[in-house]
Structure formats: structure tokens, C-alpha cells
């Protein structure tokens, strides 16, 4: 990993731990073990660092979903497995969700973050839509299903679940159960 | 309105404006035009004030849904109208959503807020479930639909929509369209 990547990983971790509003550039520097000035050398200012951290989190998530050996999600069951893989009791997955959840909420109050958040959300939603289309091409999801519409709805539902899961209001099993139920219904043609 | 209510209204407004993490007790005092000490007299500390503000937001929302003249939601169409009433271009409704969205995200990082958030969410979800049961009793929603399960799913979806609506990633019309589509499917028996 490059020094730049180290800084972004530490920033994402700091956001997961203390939130965007709690993030201090000096804390990120301490986590990486570098001078604060080096962070400003790479990222100019705090907003740029936060936006780059969001980008980093998004790229990591995409890379994880497209990792070598990851089968394409050509069946409804594989799609459901792909969606529910984001709700597991794995510290790395939990930290990813905490960072994303914080970045999303902060975008409401921090206009500097909005454009990057919208782009990251679109990349994620497009990824889901592409998986739905593969399942349609394989004949496992009806052609009449609106892949983009379902992708948006599933992503929105997952984000809603996230914050209840991260506060412990829903257990992992409850979150997975709700997501499987909702996503499998959305993958059917309306009224079918 | 009592002085206590004035303070809670100003706190909810401050949370909508600057977020929980940006909330300063002295700013709330300035908004109400009282001394900061009066706020501590009523609420002891910042955490207690934030929790009371969440309570206030929740009670206002319940009162709004149960306002005199509000018809019971006995049909699917009335249920959908009730859900989508939270996505309108009305500054008061937007502020309510901003405050709720912030409080929910903050609960991940502020354990002091978690119990109150869980209770507020349950009150809201129970309210939706009661409305679904009324529609079931009136024969407009199938008896086989799990009212509590659907209520949780609809509430989670609405929260997910909220943050995309509040950042402008989704227009009001898009949010309403997605919510109507998802909620009307969830109000059907699975596989029907």
C-alpha cells in the first residue's frame, strides 16, 4: 500500500470510530505515524481528505464485490447473498458500514461532501443494477423488472437497515432476514 | 407553549440546522433568548437535552399523525398517503426529517442516545403497525400480512430514503414514487 492509501485507510477508520464531525487531521496523522503536514501535502484540506476517504471506501467495496473468484450473481439466491454479505459480524465489514453511514448522514450537513456521496451512491447502485441485469440475462429474474429501480430501492433499504444494525436495534440475523424478504419481493415483477 | 417546550423546539431546530455534533447548548439558549444556565436548570446536561429533543420530535410526529380530523388509514391508499406525507416540500417537515436523520446517525456514535432512539423508533414502528392492522380489520390488507414486519420494513425504507432526499440525490417526486412502489408491494402477502 502507498503512503496515500495508508492515510485514506486511517481516515476511513477514524470516520468509522468518531464520525466525520469528530475527525481531526492530526488524529489521522497520529494513526499513520506521519506529520500532519504530510497529510495536507497529499490532500490540501480536511474536506478534500474526507471526500478522498469516501472514494477509498467506495473503491474498496467495489473491489471486494469484484474480487477474483467472486461468482457473478446470476440467480436470485446469489443476489440475496451478495446484498446480505454487508450484514455480517466481521469487524472490517462493520467499520465499512459505520464509515459509510456517517459519510451519508454528514452529506446532509456538509455540502462539500454531497457531490462525492451522490457519485459513490450511483456507482454502488449501478453495480447492483448490473448484477440484476446479469440475472435477467440468465433468465432468473423476469425481464419486466426495472433493474435500476430495484437497485435504488435495495440500496436505500440497506442504508436504512445499516443504522439500526449499527446501533444494535436490529441483530445481524434480523437485518439479514428483513433484507432477504424485501429484496426478494422487489426482484419480482410488481403484482406477480 | 411552556419555556421547556420552547427550549426543545429550538434544540430540534438546531439539530436540523447543524447536526447533533454541532449542537451547542449556548446556541440553543441564544435561539430561545434565555440564559444558558436556564437550559441546564431544565435539562442537567447536553446529553439529556439531546435525548429530550428526540423525545419532543417523536411526540410531535405522533401528534401530527393523530391530529383531530386525521382519518384513520383503513385503506392501502390512505396508508400510502400517510407514509408519503413525510416527503413533502414543507420547511417544517424537512426540518423534522433533518433532525430525525441526524439523531439516528448520531446514535451509532453516541451511546447515550441509543436507548432513546430505539424507543422512539419502536413508537413510530408500532404506530405504522397499528395503522396496518386497522386496514386489515377493514378487510383492505390481507390478514396474512405481518403488520409488525411490514411496519419495520417501511420505517427502515423511509429512513434510507430520507438521507438521499435531504441531500437532493432524490427529488421529492422520486422519493414518493419509490416509497409508494415499495410500500404497496410490502402490504401484499408474499408471493401473492
Tab-separated table of C-alpha atoms in Angstrom, chain A:
chain	number	residue	atom	x	y	z
A	1	UNK	CA	0.000	0.000	0.000
A	2	UNK	CA	1.200	3.500	-0.777
A	3	UNK	CA	1.521	6.168	1.891
A	4	UNK	CA	-1.520	7.863	0.318
A	5	UNK	CA	-3.542	4.649	0.728
A	6	UNK	CA	-2.357	4.351	4.345
A	7	UNK	CA	-3.703	7.824	5.026
A	8	UNK	CA	-7.046	7.035	3.377
A	9	UNK	CA	-7.415	3.753	5.244
A	10	UNK	CA	-6.689	5.541	8.522
A	11	UNK	CA	-9.173	8.296	7.633
A	12	UNK	CA	-11.926	5.782	6.883
A	13	UNK	CA	-11.143	4.054	10.173
A	14	UNK	CA	-11.259	7.371	12.046
A	15	UNK	CA	-14.619	8.208	10.449
A	16	UNK	CA	-15.944	4.785	11.490
A	17	UNK	CA	-14.699	5.392	15.044
A	18	UNK	CA	-15.550	9.022	15.742
A	19	UNK	CA	-17.657	10.176	12.795
A	20	UNK	CA	-16.961	12.787	10.141
A	21	UNK	CA	-17.638	15.640	12.549
A	22	UNK	CA	-15.240	14.139	15.095
A	23	UNK	CA	-12.472	13.641	12.532
A	24	UNK	CA	-9.270	15.552	13.202
A	25	UNK	CA	-6.498	15.607	10.634
A	26	UNK	CA	-3.950	15.407	13.462
A	27	UNK	CA	-5.559	12.166	14.701
A	28	UNK	CA	-5.313	10.664	11.232
A	29	UNK	CA	-1.629	11.649	11.144
A	30	UNK	CA	-1.109	10.002	14.544
A	31	UNK	CA	-2.831	6.814	13.348
A	32	UNK	CA	-0.500	6.574	10.327
A	33	UNK	CA	2.544	7.784	12.263
A	34	UNK	CA	3.303	10.729	9.981
A	35	UNK	CA	3.376	14.504	10.369
A	36	UNK	CA	0.088	16.364	9.909
A	37	UNK	CA	1.807	18.437	7.206
A	38	UNK	CA	2.264	15.310	5.076
A	39	UNK	CA	-1.487	14.815	5.074
A	40	UNK	CA	-2.032	18.377	3.930
A	41	UNK	CA	0.682	17.820	1.294
A	42	UNK	CA	-1.378	14.956	-0.167
A	43	UNK	CA	-4.886	16.299	0.424
A	44	UNK	CA	-4.779	20.125	0.713
A	45	UNK	CA	-7.560	20.396	3.332
A	46	UNK	CA	-9.905	18.449	5.585
A	47	UNK	CA	-12.830	18.438	3.112
A	48	UNK	CA	-10.590	17.005	0.387
A	49	UNK	CA	-9.381	14.309	2.789
A	50	UNK	CA	-12.936	13.344	3.766
A	51	UNK	CA	-14.031	13.211	0.118
A	52	UNK	CA	-10.987	11.094	-0.786
A	53	UNK	CA	-11.750	8.767	2.142
A	54	UNK	CA	-15.285	8.301	0.817
A	55	UNK	CA	-13.845	7.477	-2.592
A	56	UNK	CA	-11.480	4.990	-0.984
A	57	UNK	CA	-14.307	3.273	0.924
A	58	UNK	CA	-16.343	3.048	-2.285
A	59	UNK	CA	-13.459	1.623	-4.327
A	60	UNK	CA	-12.722	-0.954	-1.631
A	61	UNK	CA	-16.338	-2.070	-1.611
A	62	UNK	CA	-16.420	-2.406	-5.405
A	63	UNK	CA	-13.102	-4.286	-5.398
A	64	UNK	CA	-14.469	-6.639	-2.739
A	65	UNK	CA	-17.584	-7.385	-4.789
A	66	UNK	CA	-15.480	-7.941	-7.927
A	67	UNK	CA	-12.665	-9.868	-6.221
A	68	UNK	CA	-11.132	-12.752	-8.202
A	69	UNK	CA	-13.150	-15.869	-7.626
A	70	UNK	CA	-16.329	-13.944	-6.787
A	71	UNK	CA	-19.002	-15.599	-8.885
A	72	UNK	CA	-21.316	-13.359	-10.870
A	73	UNK	CA	-24.702	-13.080	-9.181
A	74	UNK	CA	-26.799	-14.763	-11.846
A	75	UNK	CA	-29.506	-16.198	-9.596
A	76	UNK	CA	-31.850	-14.553	-7.114
A	77	UNK	CA	-30.197	-16.522	-4.322
A	78	UNK	CA	-26.735	-15.231	-5.316
A	79	UNK	CA	-28.080	-11.682	-5.488
A	80	UNK	CA	-29.521	-12.059	-1.996
A	81	UNK	CA	-26.203	-13.458	-0.751
A	82	UNK	CA	-24.390	-10.508	-2.275
A	83	UNK	CA	-26.719	-7.991	-0.588
A	84	UNK	CA	-26.678	-9.696	2.803
A	85	UNK	CA	-22.859	-10.022	2.747
A	86	UNK	CA	-22.843	-6.427	4.007
A	87	UNK	CA	-24.504	-7.534	7.257
A	88	UNK	CA	-22.031	-9.887	8.929
A	89	UNK	CA	-20.315	-9.741	12.305
A	90	UNK	CA	-16.910	-9.051	10.809
A	91	UNK	CA	-15.081	-6.009	12.239
A	92	UNK	CA	-13.915	-4.915	8.791
A	93	UNK	CA	-17.437	-5.032	7.356
A	94	UNK	CA	-18.857	-3.258	10.408
A	95	UNK	CA	-16.235	-0.493	10.126
A	96	UNK	CA	-17.015	-0.100	6.444
A	97	UNK	CA	-20.718	0.295	7.267
A	98	UNK	CA	-20.011	2.719	10.098
A	99	UNK	CA	-17.884	4.889	7.816
A	100	UNK	CA	-20.457	4.818	5.007
A	101	UNK	CA	-23.346	5.522	7.390
A	102	UNK	CA	-21.504	8.517	8.826
A	103	UNK	CA	-20.492	9.890	5.449
A	104	UNK	CA	-24.063	9.595	4.182
A	105	UNK	CA	-25.535	11.390	7.211
A	106	UNK	CA	-22.836	14.074	7.101
A	107	UNK	CA	-23.567	14.825	3.455
A	108	UNK	CA	-26.870	16.373	4.615
A	109	UNK	CA	-24.965	18.971	6.637
A	110	UNK	CA	-21.718	19.205	4.663
A	111	UNK	CA	-22.381	20.396	1.108
A	112	UNK	CA	-18.695	19.745	0.236
A	113	UNK	CA	-19.406	16.036	0.591
A	114	UNK	CA	-22.633	15.872	-1.390
A	115	UNK	CA	-21.358	15.517	-4.916
A	116	UNK	CA	-18.908	12.778	-3.939
A	117	UNK	CA	-21.602	10.990	-1.946
A	118	UNK	CA	-24.021	11.135	-4.870
A	119	UNK	CA	-21.336	9.751	-7.218
A	120	UNK	CA	-20.395	6.982	-4.766
A	121	UNK	CA	-24.057	6.052	-4.327
A	122	UNK	CA	-24.567	5.942	-8.070
A	123	UNK	CA	-21.522	3.672	-8.511
A	124	UNK	CA	-22.918	1.304	-5.884
A	125	UNK	CA	-26.451	1.369	-7.292
A	126	UNK	CA	-25.148	0.819	-10.836
A	127	UNK	CA	-23.230	-2.187	-9.559
A	128	UNK	CA	-26.404	-3.689	-8.106
A	129	UNK	CA	-28.328	-2.901	-11.305
A	130	UNK	CA	-25.634	-4.645	-13.397
A	131	UNK	CA	-25.922	-7.750	-11.197
A	132	UNK	CA	-29.718	-7.718	-11.575
A	133	UNK	CA	-29.313	-7.456	-15.360
A	134	UNK	CA	-26.969	-10.467	-15.376
A	135	UNK	CA	-29.624	-12.439	-13.523
A	136	UNK	CA	-32.182	-11.225	-16.072
A	137	UNK	CA	-29.925	-12.265	-18.975
A	138	UNK	CA	-29.603	-15.708	-17.359
A	139	UNK	CA	-33.402	-15.913	-17.165
A	140	UNK	CA	-33.518	-15.960	-13.349
A	141	UNK	CA	-35.153	-12.566	-12.858
A	142	UNK	CA	-38.108	-11.540	-15.032
A	143	UNK	CA	-37.263	-9.210	-17.923
A	144	UNK	CA	-40.085	-6.898	-16.776
A	145	UNK	CA	-38.251	-5.998	-13.544
A	146	UNK	CA	-36.793	-2.476	-13.649
A	147	UNK	CA	-33.154	-3.227	-12.747
A	148	UNK	CA	-32.261	0.401	-11.980
A	149	UNK	CA	-35.394	0.946	-9.904
A	150	UNK	CA	-34.835	-2.220	-7.859
A	151	UNK	CA	-31.155	-1.385	-7.403
A	152	UNK	CA	-32.037	2.013	-5.948
A	153	UNK	CA	-34.699	0.534	-3.685
A	154	UNK	CA	-32.397	-2.214	-2.403
A	155	UNK	CA	-29.550	0.260	-1.772
A	156	UNK	CA	-31.892	2.632	0.089
A	157	UNK	CA	-33.268	-0.218	2.186
A	158	UNK	CA	-29.750	-1.417	3.010
A	159	UNK	CA	-28.778	2.074	4.169
A	160	UNK	CA	-31.873	2.269	6.335
A	161	UNK	CA	-31.044	-1.122	7.848
A	162	UNK	CA	-27.441	-0.117	8.418
A	163	UNK	CA	-28.070	2.488	11.056
A	164	UNK	CA	-30.453	0.253	13.014
A	165	UNK	CA	-27.976	-2.609	12.795
A	166	UNK	CA	-25.036	-0.425	13.842
A	167	UNK	CA	-26.895	0.814	16.943
A	168	UNK	CA	-27.865	-2.749	17.852
A	169	UNK	CA	-31.595	-2.070	17.370
A	170	UNK	CA	-31.578	-4.930	14.887
A	171	UNK	CA	-29.418	-8.017	15.268
A	172	UNK	CA	-27.438	-9.250	12.286
A	173	UNK	CA	-29.955	-12.078	11.829
A	174	UNK	CA	-32.892	-9.635	11.891
A	175	UNK	CA	-31.223	-7.317	9.376
A	176	UNK	CA	-30.440	-10.233	7.049
A	177	UNK	CA	-33.986	-11.583	7.391
A	178	UNK	CA	-35.572	-8.202	6.566
A	179	UNK	CA	-33.215	-7.619	3.637
A	180	UNK	CA	-33.814	-11.082	2.120
A	181	UNK	CA	-37.566	-10.629	2.446
A	182	UNK	CA	-37.691	-7.143	0.938
A	183	UNK	CA	-35.124	-7.732	-1.825
A	184	UNK	CA	-36.719	-10.997	-2.963
A	185	UNK	CA	-40.071	-9.242	-3.289
A	186	UNK	CA	-38.553	-6.333	-5.182
A	187	UNK	CA	-36.902	-8.760	-7.612
A	188	UNK	CA	-40.343	-9.983	-8.691
A	189	UNK	CA	-42.433	-8.180	-11.285
A	190	UNK	CA	-44.948	-5.919	-9.494
A	191	UNK	CA	-48.225	-7.715	-8.936
A	192	UNK	CA	-46.781	-11.112	-9.949
